Short mmCIF file of C-alpha atoms in Angstrom, two decimals:
data_model
loop_
_atom_site.label_atom_id
_atom_site.label_comp_id
_atom_site.label_asym_id
_atom_site.label_seq_id
_atom_site.Cartn_x
_atom_site.Cartn_y
_atom_site.Cartn_z
CA MET A 1 -22.83 -24.01 9.26
CA GLY A 2 -23.72 -24.81 12.91
CA LYS A 3 -21.89 -23.92 16.13
CA PHE A 4 -20.13 -20.47 16.13
CA VAL A 5 -18.88 -18.42 13.18
CA VAL A 6 -16.39 -15.65 13.83
CA VAL A 7 -16.33 -12.78 11.27
CA ALA A 8 -13.49 -10.36 11.05
CA ILE A 9 -13.90 -6.85 9.60
CA GLY A 10 -10.92 -4.95 8.49
CA GLY A 11 -10.31 -1.50 9.95
CA ASN A 12 -9.44 -0.15 6.51
CA SER A 13 -12.92 -1.30 5.21
CA LEU A 14 -14.48 1.20 7.62
CA VAL A 15 -12.79 4.07 5.79
CA LYS A 16 -14.13 4.20 2.35
CA ASP A 17 -11.58 6.59 0.84
CA HIS A 18 -9.35 9.68 1.60
CA GLY A 19 -11.58 12.50 2.63
CA ARG A 20 -14.28 10.32 4.09
CA GLU A 21 -12.74 9.59 7.52
CA SER A 22 -15.32 11.22 9.82
CA VAL A 23 -17.17 9.33 12.52
CA GLN A 24 -20.36 9.65 10.45
CA ASP A 25 -18.63 8.35 7.30
CA GLN A 26 -17.43 5.37 9.34
CA TYR A 27 -20.91 4.64 10.69
CA GLU A 28 -22.31 4.59 7.22
CA ALA A 29 -19.68 1.97 6.21
CA VAL A 30 -20.47 0.03 9.35
CA CYS A 31 -24.29 0.04 8.48
CA GLU A 32 -23.49 -1.54 5.07
CA ILE A 33 -21.42 -4.35 6.72
CA ALA A 34 -24.07 -4.82 9.44
CA ALA A 35 -26.60 -5.52 6.71
CA ASN A 36 -24.43 -8.29 5.39
CA ILE A 37 -23.82 -9.78 8.84
CA ALA A 38 -27.67 -9.72 9.36
CA ASP A 39 -27.91 -11.83 6.25
CA MET A 40 -25.91 -14.47 7.96
CA VAL A 41 -27.88 -14.23 11.24
CA GLN A 42 -31.05 -14.53 9.24
CA GLU A 43 -29.71 -17.85 7.89
CA GLY A 44 -29.45 -19.14 11.47
CA VAL A 45 -25.74 -18.53 11.97
CA ASP A 46 -24.48 -17.58 15.47
CA VAL A 47 -21.92 -14.86 15.00
CA VAL A 48 -19.07 -13.32 16.79
CA VAL A 49 -17.88 -10.08 15.12
CA THR A 50 -14.19 -8.84 15.40
CA HIS A 51 -12.79 -5.77 13.78
CA GLY A 52 -9.57 -4.00 13.07
CA ASN A 53 -8.65 -0.37 14.00
CA GLY A 54 -5.49 0.34 12.02
CA PRO A 55 -6.56 3.78 10.66
CA GLN A 56 -8.72 4.72 13.65
CA VAL A 57 -6.10 4.05 16.32
CA GLY A 58 -3.51 6.08 14.32
CA PHE A 59 -6.04 8.96 14.15
CA ALA A 60 -6.71 8.75 17.87
CA LEU A 61 -2.98 8.73 18.74
CA ARG A 62 -2.26 11.71 16.59
CA ARG A 63 -5.12 13.69 17.93
CA SER A 64 -3.73 13.13 21.42
CA GLU A 65 -0.30 14.21 20.36
CA LEU A 66 -1.60 17.36 18.68
CA ALA A 67 -3.64 18.18 21.71
CA HIS A 68 -0.59 17.74 23.85
CA GLU A 69 1.51 19.91 21.67
CA ALA A 70 -1.02 22.69 21.29
CA ALA A 71 -2.76 22.85 24.59
CA GLY A 72 -0.58 20.84 26.96
CA MET A 73 -3.18 18.18 27.61
CA ASP A 74 -2.04 14.88 28.95
CA ALA A 75 -1.11 12.58 26.07
CA VAL A 76 -3.24 9.36 25.74
CA PRO A 77 -0.97 6.23 25.65
CA LEU A 78 -1.34 3.96 22.70
CA VAL A 79 -2.84 1.09 24.65
CA ASN A 80 -5.63 3.49 25.80
CA CYS A 81 -6.09 4.52 22.20
CA VAL A 82 -6.66 0.95 21.39
CA ALA A 83 -9.30 0.61 24.13
CA ASP A 84 -10.99 3.89 23.02
CA THR A 85 -11.29 2.87 19.41
CA GLN A 86 -12.42 -0.74 20.47
CA GLY A 87 -15.23 0.83 22.36
CA GLY A 88 -16.18 3.44 19.73
CA ILE A 89 -16.13 1.05 16.75
CA GLY A 90 -17.85 -1.63 18.84
CA TYR A 91 -20.74 0.77 19.79
CA GLN A 92 -21.19 1.66 16.13
CA ILE A 93 -21.40 -2.01 15.06
CA GLN A 94 -23.63 -2.93 18.05
CA GLN A 95 -26.01 -0.11 17.17
CA ALA A 96 -26.06 -0.78 13.43
CA LEU A 97 -26.70 -4.47 14.01
CA THR A 98 -29.44 -3.89 16.64
CA ASN A 99 -31.19 -1.45 14.27
CA GLU A 100 -30.91 -3.95 11.35
CA PHE A 101 -32.35 -6.76 13.46
CA ILE A 102 -35.26 -4.46 14.48
CA ARG A 103 -36.00 -3.61 10.84
CA ARG A 104 -36.05 -7.32 9.92
CA ASN A 105 -38.02 -8.41 12.95
CA ILE A 106 -35.09 -10.62 14.03
CA ASP A 107 -35.18 -11.52 17.69
CA LYS A 108 -31.49 -11.06 18.56
CA LYS A 109 -29.57 -8.91 21.01
CA VAL A 110 -26.07 -7.71 20.52
CA ALA A 111 -23.30 -7.09 23.07
CA THR A 112 -19.76 -5.61 22.73
CA VAL A 113 -17.16 -6.99 25.10
CA VAL A 114 -14.22 -4.75 26.05
CA THR A 115 -11.55 -7.48 25.33
CA GLN A 116 -7.99 -7.77 26.69
CA VAL A 117 -5.55 -9.90 24.81
CA GLU A 118 -2.40 -11.22 26.54
CA VAL A 119 1.03 -10.68 24.84
CA SER A 120 4.59 -11.17 25.93
CA GLY A 121 6.65 -8.22 26.85
CA ASP A 122 9.54 -9.94 25.34
CA ASP A 123 7.90 -10.17 21.84
CA PRO A 124 10.63 -9.18 19.30
CA ASN A 125 8.11 -6.83 17.54
CA PHE A 126 8.53 -4.38 20.34
CA ARG A 127 12.04 -3.93 19.03
CA HIS A 128 10.99 -4.09 15.36
CA PRO A 129 7.55 -2.51 14.94
CA THR A 130 5.60 -3.57 11.87
CA LYS A 131 1.95 -2.57 12.41
CA PRO A 132 0.78 0.32 10.12
CA VAL A 133 -1.57 2.81 11.77
CA GLY A 134 -3.33 6.01 10.76
CA SER A 135 -3.23 7.81 7.43
CA PHE A 136 -1.40 6.92 4.14
CA PHE A 137 1.39 9.30 3.06
CA THR A 138 3.35 9.69 -0.15
CA LEU A 139 7.15 9.20 0.21
CA GLU A 140 7.60 12.94 0.31
CA GLN A 141 4.98 13.39 3.02
CA ALA A 142 6.46 10.44 5.05
CA GLU A 143 9.89 11.99 5.02
CA GLU A 144 8.43 15.31 6.21
CA MET A 145 6.49 13.63 8.97
CA LYS A 146 9.64 11.84 9.95
CA ARG A 147 11.57 15.16 10.17
CA GLU A 148 8.83 16.64 12.30
CA ASN A 149 8.53 13.54 14.49
CA PRO A 150 12.06 11.90 14.84
CA ASP A 151 10.72 9.06 16.99
CA TRP A 152 8.25 7.83 14.39
CA ILE A 153 9.00 4.79 12.30
CA MET A 154 7.56 5.01 8.79
CA ALA A 155 7.19 2.11 6.40
CA GLU A 156 5.61 1.35 3.05
CA ASP A 157 2.26 -0.45 3.43
CA ALA A 158 1.67 -3.12 0.70
CA GLY A 159 2.34 -0.64 -2.21
CA ARG A 160 -0.49 1.64 -1.08
CA GLY A 161 1.74 4.40 0.46
CA TYR A 162 3.67 4.98 3.66
CA ARG A 163 2.30 4.78 7.15
CA ARG A 164 3.44 5.08 10.78
CA VAL A 165 4.24 1.62 12.27
CA VAL A 166 3.95 0.59 15.97
CA PRO A 167 4.71 -2.66 17.81
CA SER A 168 2.37 -5.61 17.01
CA PRO A 169 3.24 -8.52 19.36
CA GLN A 170 1.68 -12.06 18.79
CA PRO A 171 -1.50 -12.76 20.85
CA ILE A 172 -1.15 -15.49 23.52
CA ASP A 173 -4.52 -15.50 25.23
CA ILE A 174 -7.98 -13.92 25.04
CA VAL A 175 -8.59 -12.83 28.59
CA GLU A 176 -12.33 -12.59 28.27
CA LYS A 177 -12.88 -15.72 26.14
CA ASP A 178 -15.20 -17.36 28.76
CA VAL A 179 -17.45 -14.33 28.89
CA ILE A 180 -17.63 -14.19 25.11
CA LYS A 181 -18.57 -17.86 24.87
CA SER A 182 -21.15 -17.49 27.62
CA LEU A 183 -22.91 -14.71 25.77
CA LEU A 184 -22.86 -16.81 22.58
CA GLU A 185 -24.40 -19.67 24.33
CA SER A 186 -27.13 -17.33 25.64
CA GLY A 187 -28.03 -16.33 22.08
CA TYR A 188 -26.26 -12.99 21.80
CA VAL A 189 -24.37 -11.72 18.73
CA VAL A 190 -21.05 -10.72 20.21
CA ILE A 191 -18.53 -8.07 19.18
CA ALA A 192 -15.15 -8.73 20.64
CA VAL A 193 -11.34 -8.50 20.30
CA GLY A 194 -11.88 -5.12 18.60
CA GLY A 195 -8.62 -3.81 17.15
CA GLY A 196 -6.85 -7.05 17.88
CA GLY A 197 -7.73 -6.54 21.54
CA ILE A 198 -6.30 -4.33 24.25
CA PRO A 199 -2.76 -5.59 24.75
CA VAL A 200 -1.80 -6.73 28.20
CA VAL A 201 1.17 -8.45 29.79
CA LYS A 202 0.89 -10.86 32.77
CA THR A 203 2.85 -10.01 35.93
CA GLU A 204 4.61 -12.42 38.30
CA ARG A 205 1.55 -12.05 40.54
CA GLN A 206 -0.72 -13.20 37.67
CA THR A 207 -2.29 -9.73 37.25
CA TYR A 208 -2.39 -7.71 34.03
CA ASN A 209 -0.84 -4.42 32.93
CA GLY A 210 -1.55 -2.67 29.62
CA ILE A 211 1.31 -2.21 27.14
CA ASP A 212 1.63 0.18 24.14
CA ALA A 213 1.02 -1.86 21.01
CA VAL A 214 -1.60 -2.84 18.36
CA ILE A 215 -2.22 -6.46 17.92
CA ASP A 216 -2.94 -7.80 14.43
CA LYS A 217 -6.67 -8.19 14.15
CA ASP A 218 -6.45 -11.38 12.09
CA PHE A 219 -4.07 -13.15 14.49
CA ALA A 220 -6.21 -12.23 17.53
CA THR A 221 -9.29 -13.32 15.73
CA SER A 222 -7.80 -16.69 14.87
CA LEU A 223 -6.86 -17.22 18.44
CA LEU A 224 -10.38 -16.26 19.69
CA ALA A 225 -12.02 -18.56 17.03
CA GLY A 226 -9.86 -21.43 18.23
CA GLN A 227 -10.43 -20.82 21.97
CA ILE A 228 -14.22 -20.65 21.72
CA ASP A 229 -14.20 -23.70 19.35
CA ALA A 230 -15.80 -21.89 16.30
CA GLU A 231 -16.57 -24.07 13.35
CA ALA A 232 -15.64 -21.36 10.83
CA LEU A 233 -13.60 -18.21 10.61
CA ILE A 234 -14.57 -15.66 8.01
CA ILE A 235 -12.04 -13.00 7.19
CA THR A 236 -13.31 -9.99 5.13
CA THR A 237 -11.08 -8.04 2.90
CA GLY A 238 -11.20 -5.82 -0.21
CA VAL A 239 -11.54 -8.56 -2.76
CA PRO A 240 -14.23 -11.24 -3.20
CA GLN A 241 -11.64 -14.10 -3.28
CA VAL A 242 -8.00 -14.82 -2.81
CA PHE A 243 -5.86 -14.83 -5.92
CA ILE A 244 -2.68 -16.38 -7.10
CA HIS A 245 -0.63 -14.62 -9.85
CA TYR A 246 -2.54 -11.48 -8.73
CA GLY A 247 -2.49 -8.66 -11.31
CA LYS A 248 -0.90 -10.82 -13.95
CA PRO A 249 -2.29 -12.24 -17.24
CA ASN A 250 -2.50 -15.69 -15.63
CA GLN A 251 -4.33 -14.34 -12.52
CA GLN A 252 -6.47 -17.05 -10.92
CA ALA A 253 -9.28 -16.84 -8.18
CA LEU A 254 -9.15 -19.65 -5.54
CA GLU A 255 -12.53 -21.01 -4.64
CA GLU A 256 -11.97 -24.05 -2.46
CA ILE A 257 -8.52 -25.34 -1.50
CA THR A 258 -6.87 -27.42 1.20
CA VAL A 259 -4.52 -26.44 3.91
CA GLU A 260 -1.71 -28.13 2.07
CA GLU A 261 -2.42 -26.25 -1.20
CA THR A 262 -2.57 -22.96 0.75
CA ARG A 263 0.79 -23.63 2.35
CA THR A 264 2.23 -24.32 -1.12
CA PHE A 265 0.88 -21.05 -2.48
CA MET A 266 2.23 -19.15 0.50
CA GLU A 267 5.65 -20.71 0.07
CA GLU A 268 5.68 -19.75 -3.59
CA GLY A 269 5.20 -16.10 -2.57
CA HIS A 270 1.69 -15.54 -3.96
CA PHE A 271 0.48 -13.59 -0.86
CA PRO A 272 2.01 -10.18 -0.21
CA ALA A 273 3.31 -9.23 3.31
CA GLY A 274 1.17 -6.53 4.82
CA SER A 275 -1.81 -7.48 2.73
CA MET A 276 -3.05 -11.06 2.16
CA LEU A 277 -0.19 -12.89 3.96
CA PRO A 278 -1.28 -12.22 7.55
CA LYS A 279 -4.80 -13.40 6.71
CA ILE A 280 -3.41 -16.63 5.25
CA GLU A 281 -1.09 -17.19 8.20
CA ALA A 282 -4.01 -16.51 10.72
CA SER A 283 -6.17 -18.98 8.67
CA LEU A 284 -3.57 -21.66 8.87
CA ARG A 285 -3.35 -21.28 12.60
CA PHE A 286 -7.14 -21.72 13.01
CA LEU A 287 -7.14 -24.67 10.69
CA GLU A 288 -4.61 -26.73 12.86
CA LYS A 289 -7.64 -28.61 14.13
CA PRO A 290 -9.42 -30.87 11.61
CA GLY A 291 -12.94 -30.19 10.43
CA ARG A 292 -12.65 -26.42 10.46
CA ARG A 293 -13.14 -24.05 7.55
CA VAL A 294 -11.88 -20.54 6.76
CA ILE A 295 -13.61 -18.17 4.28
CA ILE A 296 -11.93 -15.14 2.91
CA THR A 297 -14.20 -12.70 0.98
CA ASN A 298 -15.37 -9.05 0.88
CA PRO A 299 -18.21 -7.87 3.15
CA GLU A 300 -20.93 -7.69 0.47
CA HIS A 301 -20.43 -11.42 -0.26
CA LEU A 302 -20.88 -12.67 3.34
CA GLY A 303 -24.34 -14.07 2.78
CA ASP A 304 -23.34 -16.00 -0.32
CA ALA A 305 -20.08 -17.14 1.24
CA ILE A 306 -21.83 -19.15 4.10
CA ARG A 307 -23.87 -20.82 1.35
CA ASN A 308 -20.70 -21.87 -0.49
CA LYS A 309 -21.54 -19.55 -3.39
CA ALA A 310 -18.79 -16.97 -2.85
CA GLY A 311 -15.33 -16.34 -1.36
CA THR A 312 -12.26 -18.51 -1.06
CA HIS A 313 -12.83 -21.53 1.28
CA ILE A 314 -9.77 -23.17 2.86
CA VAL A 315 -10.55 -26.51 4.57
CA ASN A 316 -8.58 -28.89 6.82
CA GLN A 317 -8.63 -32.37 5.31
CA GLY A 318 -9.27 -33.90 8.77
CA LYS A 319 -12.52 -35.23 10.02
CA GLY A 320 -15.41 -33.62 8.05
CA GLY A 321 -12.96 -31.76 5.74
CA LYS A 322 -11.67 -34.14 3.14
CA GLU A 323 -15.11 -35.05 1.82
CA GLN A 324 -16.16 -31.44 1.55
CA VAL A 325 -13.03 -30.57 -0.36
CA GLU A 326 -13.19 -33.51 -2.76
CA ALA A 327 -16.89 -32.78 -3.50
CA GLY A 328 -16.34 -29.36 -4.81
CA ARG A 329 -12.89 -27.75 -4.79
CA HIS A 330 -11.62 -26.05 -7.95
CA VAL A 331 -9.75 -23.06 -9.07
CA THR A 332 -11.42 -20.49 -11.46
CA GLY A 333 -9.19 -18.69 -13.86
CA LEU A 334 -10.06 -15.06 -14.75
#
């Protein structure tokens, strides 16, 4: 594919199922994903890896609260929980990729960049939080948690259950973007913008202060991909392709589509909020520049996706894009 490719891993994909939420369970999931990313590197692709932290940051925040309640330990602010999970998950991905490269005799080094992402302190999401974190609850469990924690805001998460929600402001700038690009140009596989990045606000003196929030991983990844001038953005999710009429008799898997077709499907309501919609919105932001490509697929199909054999490919019909689309776009019905 040439140039840089940014691959986004969902935080939920690192938690296989309820009851398998330990650090070791997460590392096993990371190792599986690392093998798929190594397939891409073996194809000659220069990769930046980003990841979510929705479940993990919620776990970290709750551990801090329980330790404060039970033992009087100082509570850890949400922004620090984001930093902690960024480092912890980044370490696991870095180690898993390094080990995978050693096993395959691939001469590649891996580096994790602790990444700050600028947001606005006036972002409306601070007043109306929407980012789900932590565990899933039934309605009854959510009501009980709300009674025990009156300051919590609980919301349904894409029909999968109820979760705690926290502020999720829009990303404005990747503070360490030049460092990330420099490492890429030096031949490193880079892990960055973990958990959407550590949210910071800029002061009047042009310095930075942390702020309690969790930035959407897909929006931050899209911004990073644009700022380092990546050729492609790959967003992994729980399904091999994007669907329209999902779950209905006329369900269709999208293989290769244009930006215009994607917008039409979005306006028709095919992509649920809290599920596929943020990924589509992040994709369209990245595709504002002609010649770029977005691929949405599950982790196990990453290798096939870069060879145009898997996933949903969304292409801007600008320079280098229209010919690719007309050569092979189609929709496969299931």
